[in-house]
XYZ file of C-alpha atoms in Angstrom:
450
model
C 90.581 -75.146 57.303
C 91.939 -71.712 56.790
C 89.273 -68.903 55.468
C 90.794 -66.297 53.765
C 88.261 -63.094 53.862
C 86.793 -61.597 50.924
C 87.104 -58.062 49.971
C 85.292 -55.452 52.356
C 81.825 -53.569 50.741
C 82.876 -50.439 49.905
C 82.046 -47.729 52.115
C 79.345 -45.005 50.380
C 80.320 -41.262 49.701
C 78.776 -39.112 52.179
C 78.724 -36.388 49.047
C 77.112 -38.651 46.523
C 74.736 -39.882 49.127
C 73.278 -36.584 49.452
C 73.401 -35.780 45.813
C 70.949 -38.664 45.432
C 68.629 -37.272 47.930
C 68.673 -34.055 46.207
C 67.839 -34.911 42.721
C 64.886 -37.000 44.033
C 63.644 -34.117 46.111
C 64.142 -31.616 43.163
C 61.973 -34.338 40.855
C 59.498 -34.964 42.797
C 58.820 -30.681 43.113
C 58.476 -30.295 39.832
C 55.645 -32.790 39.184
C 54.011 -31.137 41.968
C 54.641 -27.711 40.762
C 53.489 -28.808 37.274
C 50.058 -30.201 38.489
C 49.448 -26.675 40.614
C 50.401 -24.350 38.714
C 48.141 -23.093 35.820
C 49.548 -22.128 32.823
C 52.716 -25.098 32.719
C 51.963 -27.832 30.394
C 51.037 -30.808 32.042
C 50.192 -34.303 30.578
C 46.757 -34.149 28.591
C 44.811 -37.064 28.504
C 44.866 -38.544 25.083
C 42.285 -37.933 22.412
C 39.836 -39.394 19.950
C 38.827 -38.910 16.744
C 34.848 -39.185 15.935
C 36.302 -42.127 14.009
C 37.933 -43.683 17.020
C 41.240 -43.442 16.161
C 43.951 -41.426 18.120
C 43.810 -37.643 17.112
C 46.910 -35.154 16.647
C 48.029 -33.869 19.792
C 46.414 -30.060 19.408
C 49.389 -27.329 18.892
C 50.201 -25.386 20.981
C 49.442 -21.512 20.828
C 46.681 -18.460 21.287
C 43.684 -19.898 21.555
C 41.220 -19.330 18.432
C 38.078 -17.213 18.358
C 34.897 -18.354 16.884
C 34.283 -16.886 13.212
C 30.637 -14.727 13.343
C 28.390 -15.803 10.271
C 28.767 -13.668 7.645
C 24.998 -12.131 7.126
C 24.021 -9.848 3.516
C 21.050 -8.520 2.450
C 20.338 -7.900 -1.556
C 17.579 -5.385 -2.056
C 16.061 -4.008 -5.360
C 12.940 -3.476 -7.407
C 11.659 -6.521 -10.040
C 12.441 -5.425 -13.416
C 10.749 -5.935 -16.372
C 10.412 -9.525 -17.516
C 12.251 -10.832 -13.891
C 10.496 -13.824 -12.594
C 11.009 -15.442 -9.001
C 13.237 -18.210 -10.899
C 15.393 -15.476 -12.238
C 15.559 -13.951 -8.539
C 16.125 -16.894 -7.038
C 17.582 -19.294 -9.077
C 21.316 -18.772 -7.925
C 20.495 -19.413 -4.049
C 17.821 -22.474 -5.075
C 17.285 -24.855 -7.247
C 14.472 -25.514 -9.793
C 13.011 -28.389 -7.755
C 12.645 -25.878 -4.702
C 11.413 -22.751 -6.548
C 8.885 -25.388 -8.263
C 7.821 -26.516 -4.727
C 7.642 -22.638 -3.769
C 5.779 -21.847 -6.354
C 3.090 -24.288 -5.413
C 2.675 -23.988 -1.775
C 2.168 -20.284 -2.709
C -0.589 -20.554 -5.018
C -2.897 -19.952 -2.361
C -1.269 -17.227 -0.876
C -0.150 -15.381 -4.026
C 0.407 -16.680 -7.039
C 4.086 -16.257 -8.333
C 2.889 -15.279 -11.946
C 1.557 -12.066 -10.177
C 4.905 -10.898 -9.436
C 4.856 -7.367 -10.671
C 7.933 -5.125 -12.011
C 8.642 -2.142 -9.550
C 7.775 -4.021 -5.930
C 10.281 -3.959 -3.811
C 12.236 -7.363 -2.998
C 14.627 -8.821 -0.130
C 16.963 -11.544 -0.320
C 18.551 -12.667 3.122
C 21.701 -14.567 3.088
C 23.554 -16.332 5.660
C 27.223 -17.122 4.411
C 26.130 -16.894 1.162
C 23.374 -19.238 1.481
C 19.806 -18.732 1.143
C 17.932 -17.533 4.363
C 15.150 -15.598 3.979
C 13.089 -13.971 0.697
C 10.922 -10.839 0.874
C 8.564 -9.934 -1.877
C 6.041 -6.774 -0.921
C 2.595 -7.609 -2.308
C 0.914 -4.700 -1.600
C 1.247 -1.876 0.939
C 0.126 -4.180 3.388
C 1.136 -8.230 2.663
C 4.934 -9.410 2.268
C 5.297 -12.563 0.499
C 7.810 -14.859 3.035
C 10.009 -18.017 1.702
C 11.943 -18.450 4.820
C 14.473 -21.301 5.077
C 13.969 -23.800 8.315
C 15.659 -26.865 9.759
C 13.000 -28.984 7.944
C 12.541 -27.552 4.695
C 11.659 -23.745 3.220
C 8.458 -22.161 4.706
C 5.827 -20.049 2.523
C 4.283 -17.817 4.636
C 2.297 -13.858 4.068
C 3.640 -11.072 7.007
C 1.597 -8.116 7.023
C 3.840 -4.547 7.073
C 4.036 -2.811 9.940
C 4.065 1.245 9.996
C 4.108 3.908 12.711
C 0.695 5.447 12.439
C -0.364 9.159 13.307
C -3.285 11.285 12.815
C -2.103 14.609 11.603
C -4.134 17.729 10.544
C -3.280 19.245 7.060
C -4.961 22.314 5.461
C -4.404 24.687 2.532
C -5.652 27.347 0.372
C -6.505 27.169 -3.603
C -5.037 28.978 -5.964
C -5.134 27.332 -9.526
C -6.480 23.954 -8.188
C -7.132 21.292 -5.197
C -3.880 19.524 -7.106
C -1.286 22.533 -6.645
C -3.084 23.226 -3.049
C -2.395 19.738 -1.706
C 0.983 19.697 -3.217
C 2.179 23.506 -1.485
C 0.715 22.069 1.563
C 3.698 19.439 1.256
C 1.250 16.450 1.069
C 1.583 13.575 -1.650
C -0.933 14.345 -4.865
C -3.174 11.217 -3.537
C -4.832 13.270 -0.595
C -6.310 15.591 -3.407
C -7.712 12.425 -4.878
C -8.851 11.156 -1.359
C -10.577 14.655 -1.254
C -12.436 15.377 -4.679
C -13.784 11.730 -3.822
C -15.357 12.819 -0.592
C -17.047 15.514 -1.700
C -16.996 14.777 -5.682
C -21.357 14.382 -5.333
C -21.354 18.078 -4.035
C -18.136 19.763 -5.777
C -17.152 19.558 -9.353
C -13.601 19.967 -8.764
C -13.542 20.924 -12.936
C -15.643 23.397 -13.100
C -16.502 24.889 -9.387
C -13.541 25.171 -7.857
C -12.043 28.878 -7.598
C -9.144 30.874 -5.934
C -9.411 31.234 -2.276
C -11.495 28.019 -1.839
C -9.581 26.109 1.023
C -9.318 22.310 2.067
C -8.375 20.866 5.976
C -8.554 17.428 6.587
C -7.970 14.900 9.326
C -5.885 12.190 8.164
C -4.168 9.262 9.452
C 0.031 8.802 8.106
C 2.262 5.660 7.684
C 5.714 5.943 8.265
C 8.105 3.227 7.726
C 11.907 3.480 8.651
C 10.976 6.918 9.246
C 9.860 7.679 5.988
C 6.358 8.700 4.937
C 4.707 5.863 3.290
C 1.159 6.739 2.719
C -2.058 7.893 4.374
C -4.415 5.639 6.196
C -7.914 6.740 6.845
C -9.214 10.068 6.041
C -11.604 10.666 9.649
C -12.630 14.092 8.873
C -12.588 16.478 6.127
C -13.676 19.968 5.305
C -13.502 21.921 1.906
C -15.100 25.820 1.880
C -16.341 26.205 -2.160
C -17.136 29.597 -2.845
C -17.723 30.222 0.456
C -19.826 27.278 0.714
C -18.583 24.421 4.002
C -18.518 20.769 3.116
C -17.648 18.877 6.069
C -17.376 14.927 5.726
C -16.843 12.439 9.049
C -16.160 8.904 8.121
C -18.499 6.685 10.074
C -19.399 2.946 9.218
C -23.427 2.685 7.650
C -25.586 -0.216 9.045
C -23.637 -2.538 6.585
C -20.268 -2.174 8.192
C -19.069 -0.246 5.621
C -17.321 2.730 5.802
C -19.243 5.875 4.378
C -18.753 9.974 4.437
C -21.489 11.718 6.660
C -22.537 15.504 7.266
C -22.442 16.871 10.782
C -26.481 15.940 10.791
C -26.152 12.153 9.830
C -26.518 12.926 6.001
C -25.091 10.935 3.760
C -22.594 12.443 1.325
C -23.086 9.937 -0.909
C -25.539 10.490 -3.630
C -26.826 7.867 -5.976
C -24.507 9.777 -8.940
C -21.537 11.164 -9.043
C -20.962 14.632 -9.904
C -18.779 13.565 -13.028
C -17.235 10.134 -14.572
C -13.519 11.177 -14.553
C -11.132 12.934 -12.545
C -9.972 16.441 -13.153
C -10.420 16.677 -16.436
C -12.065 20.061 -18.924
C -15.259 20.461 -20.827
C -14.609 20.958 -24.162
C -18.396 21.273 -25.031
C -21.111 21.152 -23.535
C -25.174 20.026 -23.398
C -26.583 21.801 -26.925
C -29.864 21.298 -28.445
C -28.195 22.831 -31.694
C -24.414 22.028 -32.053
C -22.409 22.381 -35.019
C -21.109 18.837 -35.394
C -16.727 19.803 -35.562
C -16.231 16.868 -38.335
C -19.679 16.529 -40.405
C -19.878 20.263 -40.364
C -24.132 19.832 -39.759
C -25.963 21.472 -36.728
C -27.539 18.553 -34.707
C -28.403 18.410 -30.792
C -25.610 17.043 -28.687
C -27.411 15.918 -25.458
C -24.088 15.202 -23.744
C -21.322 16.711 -22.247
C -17.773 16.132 -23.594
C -14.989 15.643 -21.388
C -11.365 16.330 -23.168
C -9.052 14.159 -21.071
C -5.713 11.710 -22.485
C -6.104 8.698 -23.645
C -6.667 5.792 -21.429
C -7.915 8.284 -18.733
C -9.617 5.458 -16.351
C -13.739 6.502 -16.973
C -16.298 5.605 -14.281
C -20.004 4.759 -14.046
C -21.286 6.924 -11.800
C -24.192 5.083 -10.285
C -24.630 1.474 -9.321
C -26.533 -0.330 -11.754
C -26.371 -3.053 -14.909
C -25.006 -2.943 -18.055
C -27.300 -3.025 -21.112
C -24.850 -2.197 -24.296
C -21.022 -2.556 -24.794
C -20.547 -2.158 -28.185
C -19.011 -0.261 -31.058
C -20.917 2.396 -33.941
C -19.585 4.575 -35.967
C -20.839 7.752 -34.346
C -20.234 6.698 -31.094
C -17.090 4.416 -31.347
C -16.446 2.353 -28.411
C -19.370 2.550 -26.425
C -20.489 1.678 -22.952
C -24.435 2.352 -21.401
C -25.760 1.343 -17.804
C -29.154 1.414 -16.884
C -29.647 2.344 -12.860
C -33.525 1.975 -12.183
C -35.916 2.490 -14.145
C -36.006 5.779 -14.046
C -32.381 6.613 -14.895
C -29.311 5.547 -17.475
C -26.273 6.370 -18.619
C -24.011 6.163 -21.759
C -20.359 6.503 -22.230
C -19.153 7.303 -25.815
C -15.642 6.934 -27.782
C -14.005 4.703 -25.761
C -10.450 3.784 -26.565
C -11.310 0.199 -24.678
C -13.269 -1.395 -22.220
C -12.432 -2.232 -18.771
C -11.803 -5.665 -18.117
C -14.961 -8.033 -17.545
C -17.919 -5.320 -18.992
C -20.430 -7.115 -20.719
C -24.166 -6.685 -21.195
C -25.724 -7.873 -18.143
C -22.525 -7.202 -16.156
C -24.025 -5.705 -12.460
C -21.608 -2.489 -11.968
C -21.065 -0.086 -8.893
C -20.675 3.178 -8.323
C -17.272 4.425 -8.821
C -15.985 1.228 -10.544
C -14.005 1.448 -14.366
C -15.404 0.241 -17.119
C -13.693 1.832 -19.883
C -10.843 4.017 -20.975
C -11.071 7.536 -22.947
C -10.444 7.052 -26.437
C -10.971 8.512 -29.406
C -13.204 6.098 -31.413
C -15.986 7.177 -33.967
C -16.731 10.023 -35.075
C -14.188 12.152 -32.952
C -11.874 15.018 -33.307
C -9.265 14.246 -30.061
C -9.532 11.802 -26.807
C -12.575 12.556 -25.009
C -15.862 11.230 -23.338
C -19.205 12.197 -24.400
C -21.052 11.775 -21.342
C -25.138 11.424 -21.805
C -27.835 10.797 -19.276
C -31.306 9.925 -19.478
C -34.387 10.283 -17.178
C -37.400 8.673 -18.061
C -36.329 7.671 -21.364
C -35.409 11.633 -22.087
C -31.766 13.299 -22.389
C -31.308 15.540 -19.889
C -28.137 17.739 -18.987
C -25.605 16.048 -16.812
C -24.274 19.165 -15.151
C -28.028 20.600 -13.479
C -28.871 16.758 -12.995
C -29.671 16.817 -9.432
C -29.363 13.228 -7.870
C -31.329 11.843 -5.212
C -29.040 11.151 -2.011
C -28.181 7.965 -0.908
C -29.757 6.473 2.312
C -28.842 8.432 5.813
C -27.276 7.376 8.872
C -29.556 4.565 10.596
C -31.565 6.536 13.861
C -30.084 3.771 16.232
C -26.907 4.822 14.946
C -26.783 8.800 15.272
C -25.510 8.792 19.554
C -22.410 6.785 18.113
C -22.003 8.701 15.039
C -22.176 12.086 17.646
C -19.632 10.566 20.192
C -17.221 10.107 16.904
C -17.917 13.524 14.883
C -17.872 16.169 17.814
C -13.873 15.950 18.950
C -13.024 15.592 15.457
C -15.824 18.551 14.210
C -13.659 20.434 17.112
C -10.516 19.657 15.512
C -11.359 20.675 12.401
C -12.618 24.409 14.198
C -9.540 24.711 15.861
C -7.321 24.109 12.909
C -9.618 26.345 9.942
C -8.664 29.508 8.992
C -12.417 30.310 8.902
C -14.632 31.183 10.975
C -17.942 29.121 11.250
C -20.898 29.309 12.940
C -22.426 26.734 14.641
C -21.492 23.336 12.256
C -20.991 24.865 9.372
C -21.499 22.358 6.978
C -23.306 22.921 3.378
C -26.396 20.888 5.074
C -27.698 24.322 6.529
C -26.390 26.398 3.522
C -24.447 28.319 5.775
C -21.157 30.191 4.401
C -18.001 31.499 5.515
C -17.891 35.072 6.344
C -17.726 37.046 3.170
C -15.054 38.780 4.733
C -12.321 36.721 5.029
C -9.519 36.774 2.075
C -10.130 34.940 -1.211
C -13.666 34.368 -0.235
C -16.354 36.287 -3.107
């Protein structure tokens, strides 16, 4: 048998052999390159929807920067005939302002809302975050939205506090003194009440007279927002020094006390209204102005605008509200049984003054008016003692009770640094304390002083 041979294997290029070699090498150096090297795309393990279905590879680019949430605050004043549904009623709706409005009954009741106090809205990408209505100068009402639901809540304000020293000299009246000291109008009220059982800040004050008082501030933002506390006060009358340190009586309450534990407070005030004129006075003869007949007019008339807030000067109870046509709109309060009171042509009464009503000192329970027989807004102001008129303006009123004896080493550890403050800050010279409980005056010879 013959065996022919097939054909030979073909011998390999030594070139293409090598070639080979070198494009696996070069492969194989990029895929390790790729995994090292930051910054080269390399494969990314696939992704998921929430859904569970494959998601879009993610482009490829810059990568993005969270968006901040957009905050705004909307401040303003209530206007007249706003309501917190008309405030809030594009941010909520009615179901939640219903809800608001009774989880805050107890709080503050939303039909108080008031035109003129100041309001915050708070929004958070133009969604409601956070409401802000200022009660008073010391509560803000709070609807704050949280992850369960909107919140009702009361904050109180907080202010910077200081205790300043302020003093000035008279030249028409405590009003214009106050106000060229650069101090709000409301100290001079803080004042006359002080001392209103010992001045008559109508009739007594004159030029030279002088005021200094130790008062706390409030600042808020900066910006003076009222006074706190008067601690100590001193007013020189003619010559005369009233000094006043604020000291709490045996009932906790706060109360205005001479250098010597006397009470400043007397069971009358010196006058029913505030800074008002006489425009006639305590007559056994007067020549009525509108029946033209001479008749005793065992009062004294106050001339004052109408709806001037009037006051009954002593604690006491109510034993007439009720209209004539002498005396118009009329108001009388009995305060022992020695002493009572009347107030005459009343435009209106204060809210809740009926017969029988128990009243206290200071508190309004009437306007001035000009009902009756009257010739322009006034009060006619009457007083009786034992059943007999006697003249308002030489009434002299028993004082109310004195500091408590256990009480007087606290009261002195409290007065004496702020008695010293009020030395080192007077223009006046004083002996010893000073104060109208020794009759002491000023030195006749300082300025302004007669």
């Amino acid at each position: 048998m013959i065996f022919e041979p097939g054909p030979l294997p073909k011998k390999r290029s030594k070139t293409g052999g090598t070639l080979l070699i070198l494009l696996v090498m070069t492969g194989v150096a990029a895929l390790v390159a790729t995994r090292m090297t930051p910054g080269l795309d390399a494969p990314q393990p696939r992704t998921h929807k929430t859904d569970g279905h494959p998601a879009e590879a993610p482009e490829t680019g810059p990568l993005s920067v969270p968006v901040e949430p957009r905050r705004e605050t909307l401040e303003g004043r209530v206007q007249q005939g706003q309501s917190i549904s008309s405030l809030l009623g594009e941010y909520l709706s009615s179901r939640e302002i219903h809800e608001l409005a009774a989880r805050s009954r107890s709080l503050f009741p939303l039909r108080k809302v008031r035109a003129g106090r100041p309001y915050r809205i708070h929004l958070l990408d133009g969604g409601f975050q956070r409401f802000e209505y200022e009660i008073d100068a010391d509560r803000i009402l709070v609807f704050q939205r949280e992850p369960e639901g909107l919140a009702v809540s009361t904050e109180a304000i907080l202010y910077e506090e200081g205790v300043e020293t302020v003093e000035g000299s008279v030249e028409t009246s405590l009003f214009t003194a106050v106000e060229a000291a650069g101090e709000n109008p409301e100290l001079a009220l803080r004042l006359a009440e002080i001392f209103a059982w010992d001045v008559d800040f109508m009739l007594d004050v004159r030029q030279g007279d002088s005021f200094h008082a130790i008062v706390e501030k409030r600042y808020r933002d900066g910006a003076f927002a009222g006074y706190g506390r008067v601690l100590a006060a001193e007013f020189i009358n003619q010559g005369t020094v009233h000094r006043g340190f604020l000291f709490e009586n045996d009932a906790g309450r706060p109360e205005y006390y001479s250098a010597q534990g006397r009470n400043l407070r007397k069971a009358f005030l010196k006058t029913p209204l505030r800074f008002t004129r006489i425009s006639s006075g305590f007559s056994h003869s007067r020549l009525h102005p509108i029946t033209n007949v001479r008749r005793p007019h065992p009062g004294v008339d106050y001339a004052a605008p109408t709806g001037t807030p009037v006051k009954t000067v002593g604690d006491g109870v109510v034993t007439a509200r009720a209209y004539d046509r002498a005396s118009g709109n009329y108001v009388k309060v009995r305060h022992s049984s020695v002493y009572e009171t009347a107030y005459l042509h009343l435009s209106r009464f204060a809210q809740g003054i009926q017969a029988g009503k128990r009243v206290r000192q200071g508190q309004v329970i009437g306007y001035v008016g000009s009902t009756g027989l009257a010739t322009g807004p006034h009060l006619d102001f009457r007083v009786k003692k034992n059943g007999q008129y006697v003249n308002p303006k030489t009434l002299k009123a028993p004082d109310a009770p004195p500091l408590a004896a256990e009480k007087r080493e606290a009261f002195q550890r409290t007065m004496e640094p702020l008695a010293a403050r009020l030395d080192a800050g007077s223009s006046f010279a004083k002996a010893g304390d000073g104060t109208a409980d020794t009759g002491r005056s000023a030195p006749s010879t300082e300025p302004g002083v007669h």
